Amino acid sequence: EQLRWIENGFTIKAGITERETIGIDTPQDMEKALAFLRRQAGS
């Protein structure tokens, strides 16, 4: 995915983190991420 941005003239930045992240590769992954964010907003 990062190569697509670079190939289309965009500049990207990357970093190292100790936080666990999730990948969003499917519509189902997106729904899970949105549900997580909704739960966080309600806390």
Short mmCIF file of N, CA and C in Angstrom, two decimals:
data_model
loop_
_atom_site.label_atom_id
_atom_site.label_comp_id
_atom_site.label_asym_id
_atom_site.label_seq_id
_atom_site.Cartn_x
_atom_site.Cartn_y
_atom_site.Cartn_z
N GLU A 1 0.82 -1.19 0.00
CA GLU A 1 0.00 0.00 0.00
C GLU A 1 0.86 1.25 0.00
N GLN A 2 1.94 1.23 0.75
CA GLN A 2 2.80 2.42 0.80
C GLN A 2 3.39 2.71 -0.57
N LEU A 3 3.72 1.67 -1.30
CA LEU A 3 4.29 1.88 -2.64
C LEU A 3 3.31 2.57 -3.57
N ARG A 4 2.02 2.28 -3.43
CA ARG A 4 1.02 2.95 -4.27
C ARG A 4 1.06 4.46 -4.05
N TRP A 5 1.16 4.87 -2.80
CA TRP A 5 1.23 6.30 -2.50
C TRP A 5 2.48 6.91 -3.12
N ILE A 6 3.61 6.25 -2.93
CA ILE A 6 4.88 6.76 -3.45
C ILE A 6 4.84 6.83 -4.98
N GLU A 7 4.32 5.78 -5.61
CA GLU A 7 4.24 5.75 -7.07
C GLU A 7 3.36 6.86 -7.62
N ASN A 8 2.42 7.34 -6.82
CA ASN A 8 1.52 8.40 -7.25
C ASN A 8 1.96 9.78 -6.77
N GLY A 9 3.24 9.88 -6.37
CA GLY A 9 3.81 11.18 -6.08
C GLY A 9 3.66 11.69 -4.66
N PHE A 10 3.12 10.87 -3.78
CA PHE A 10 2.95 11.31 -2.40
C PHE A 10 4.20 11.02 -1.58
N THR A 11 4.39 11.79 -0.54
CA THR A 11 5.45 11.55 0.44
C THR A 11 4.81 10.84 1.62
N ILE A 12 5.47 9.82 2.12
CA ILE A 12 4.95 9.11 3.28
C ILE A 12 5.96 9.18 4.41
N LYS A 13 5.47 8.96 5.60
CA LYS A 13 6.34 8.85 6.77
C LYS A 13 5.98 7.56 7.48
N ALA A 14 6.96 6.96 8.09
CA ALA A 14 6.74 5.72 8.84
C ALA A 14 7.50 5.83 10.15
N GLY A 15 7.05 5.11 11.12
CA GLY A 15 7.72 5.14 12.41
C GLY A 15 7.58 3.82 13.13
N ILE A 16 8.37 3.67 14.15
CA ILE A 16 8.33 2.47 14.97
C ILE A 16 7.55 2.79 16.24
N THR A 17 6.68 1.89 16.63
CA THR A 17 5.88 2.09 17.83
C THR A 17 5.85 0.82 18.66
N GLU A 18 5.66 0.99 19.93
CA GLU A 18 5.51 -0.17 20.80
C GLU A 18 4.05 -0.52 21.01
N ARG A 19 3.16 0.31 20.49
CA ARG A 19 1.73 0.06 20.60
C ARG A 19 1.30 -0.99 19.59
N GLU A 20 0.36 -1.81 19.99
CA GLU A 20 -0.19 -2.80 19.08
C GLU A 20 -1.18 -2.11 18.16
N THR A 21 -1.13 -2.45 16.89
CA THR A 21 -2.04 -1.85 15.92
C THR A 21 -2.84 -2.95 15.23
N ILE A 22 -3.84 -2.54 14.49
CA ILE A 22 -4.63 -3.50 13.73
C ILE A 22 -4.55 -3.13 12.25
N GLY A 23 -4.65 -4.14 11.42
CA GLY A 23 -4.69 -3.90 9.98
C GLY A 23 -6.13 -3.82 9.52
N ILE A 24 -6.39 -2.99 8.55
CA ILE A 24 -7.72 -2.90 7.96
C ILE A 24 -7.57 -3.26 6.49
N ASP A 25 -7.94 -4.51 6.19
CA ASP A 25 -7.79 -5.03 4.83
C ASP A 25 -9.11 -5.39 4.17
N THR A 26 -10.17 -5.47 4.96
CA THR A 26 -11.47 -5.88 4.43
C THR A 26 -12.56 -4.97 5.01
N PRO A 27 -13.73 -4.97 4.42
CA PRO A 27 -14.84 -4.21 5.01
C PRO A 27 -15.15 -4.68 6.44
N GLN A 28 -14.98 -5.96 6.70
CA GLN A 28 -15.22 -6.48 8.05
C GLN A 28 -14.20 -5.92 9.04
N ASP A 29 -12.95 -5.80 8.61
CA ASP A 29 -11.92 -5.19 9.45
C ASP A 29 -12.29 -3.74 9.78
N MET A 30 -12.81 -3.04 8.78
CA MET A 30 -13.20 -1.64 8.99
C MET A 30 -14.31 -1.55 10.02
N GLU A 31 -15.29 -2.44 9.93
CA GLU A 31 -16.38 -2.45 10.90
C GLU A 31 -15.86 -2.69 12.31
N LYS A 32 -14.91 -3.62 12.45
CA LYS A 32 -14.32 -3.88 13.76
C LYS A 32 -13.61 -2.64 14.29
N ALA A 33 -12.87 -1.96 13.42
CA ALA A 33 -12.15 -0.76 13.83
C ALA A 33 -13.12 0.35 14.24
N LEU A 34 -14.18 0.52 13.48
CA LEU A 34 -15.17 1.55 13.82
C LEU A 34 -15.86 1.23 15.14
N ALA A 35 -16.17 -0.04 15.36
CA ALA A 35 -16.79 -0.45 16.62
C ALA A 35 -15.85 -0.15 17.79
N PHE A 36 -14.57 -0.41 17.60
CA PHE A 36 -13.57 -0.12 18.63
C PHE A 36 -13.55 1.38 18.94
N LEU A 37 -13.53 2.20 17.90
CA LEU A 37 -13.50 3.65 18.10
C LEU A 37 -14.76 4.15 18.79
N ARG A 38 -15.90 3.57 18.44
CA ARG A 38 -17.15 3.96 19.10
C ARG A 38 -17.10 3.63 20.58
N ARG A 39 -16.57 2.45 20.90
CA ARG A 39 -16.45 2.06 22.32
C ARG A 39 -15.51 3.01 23.05
N GLN A 40 -14.41 3.39 22.41
CA GLN A 40 -13.46 4.30 23.04
C GLN A 40 -14.08 5.67 23.27
N ALA A 41 -14.88 6.13 22.33
CA ALA A 41 -15.51 7.45 22.45
C ALA A 41 -16.55 7.45 23.57
N GLY A 42 -17.15 6.29 23.82
CA GLY A 42 -18.17 6.20 24.86
C GLY A 42 -17.60 6.03 26.25
N SER A 43 -16.30 5.78 26.36
CA SER A 43 -15.66 5.55 27.67
C SER A 43 -15.49 6.83 28.45
#
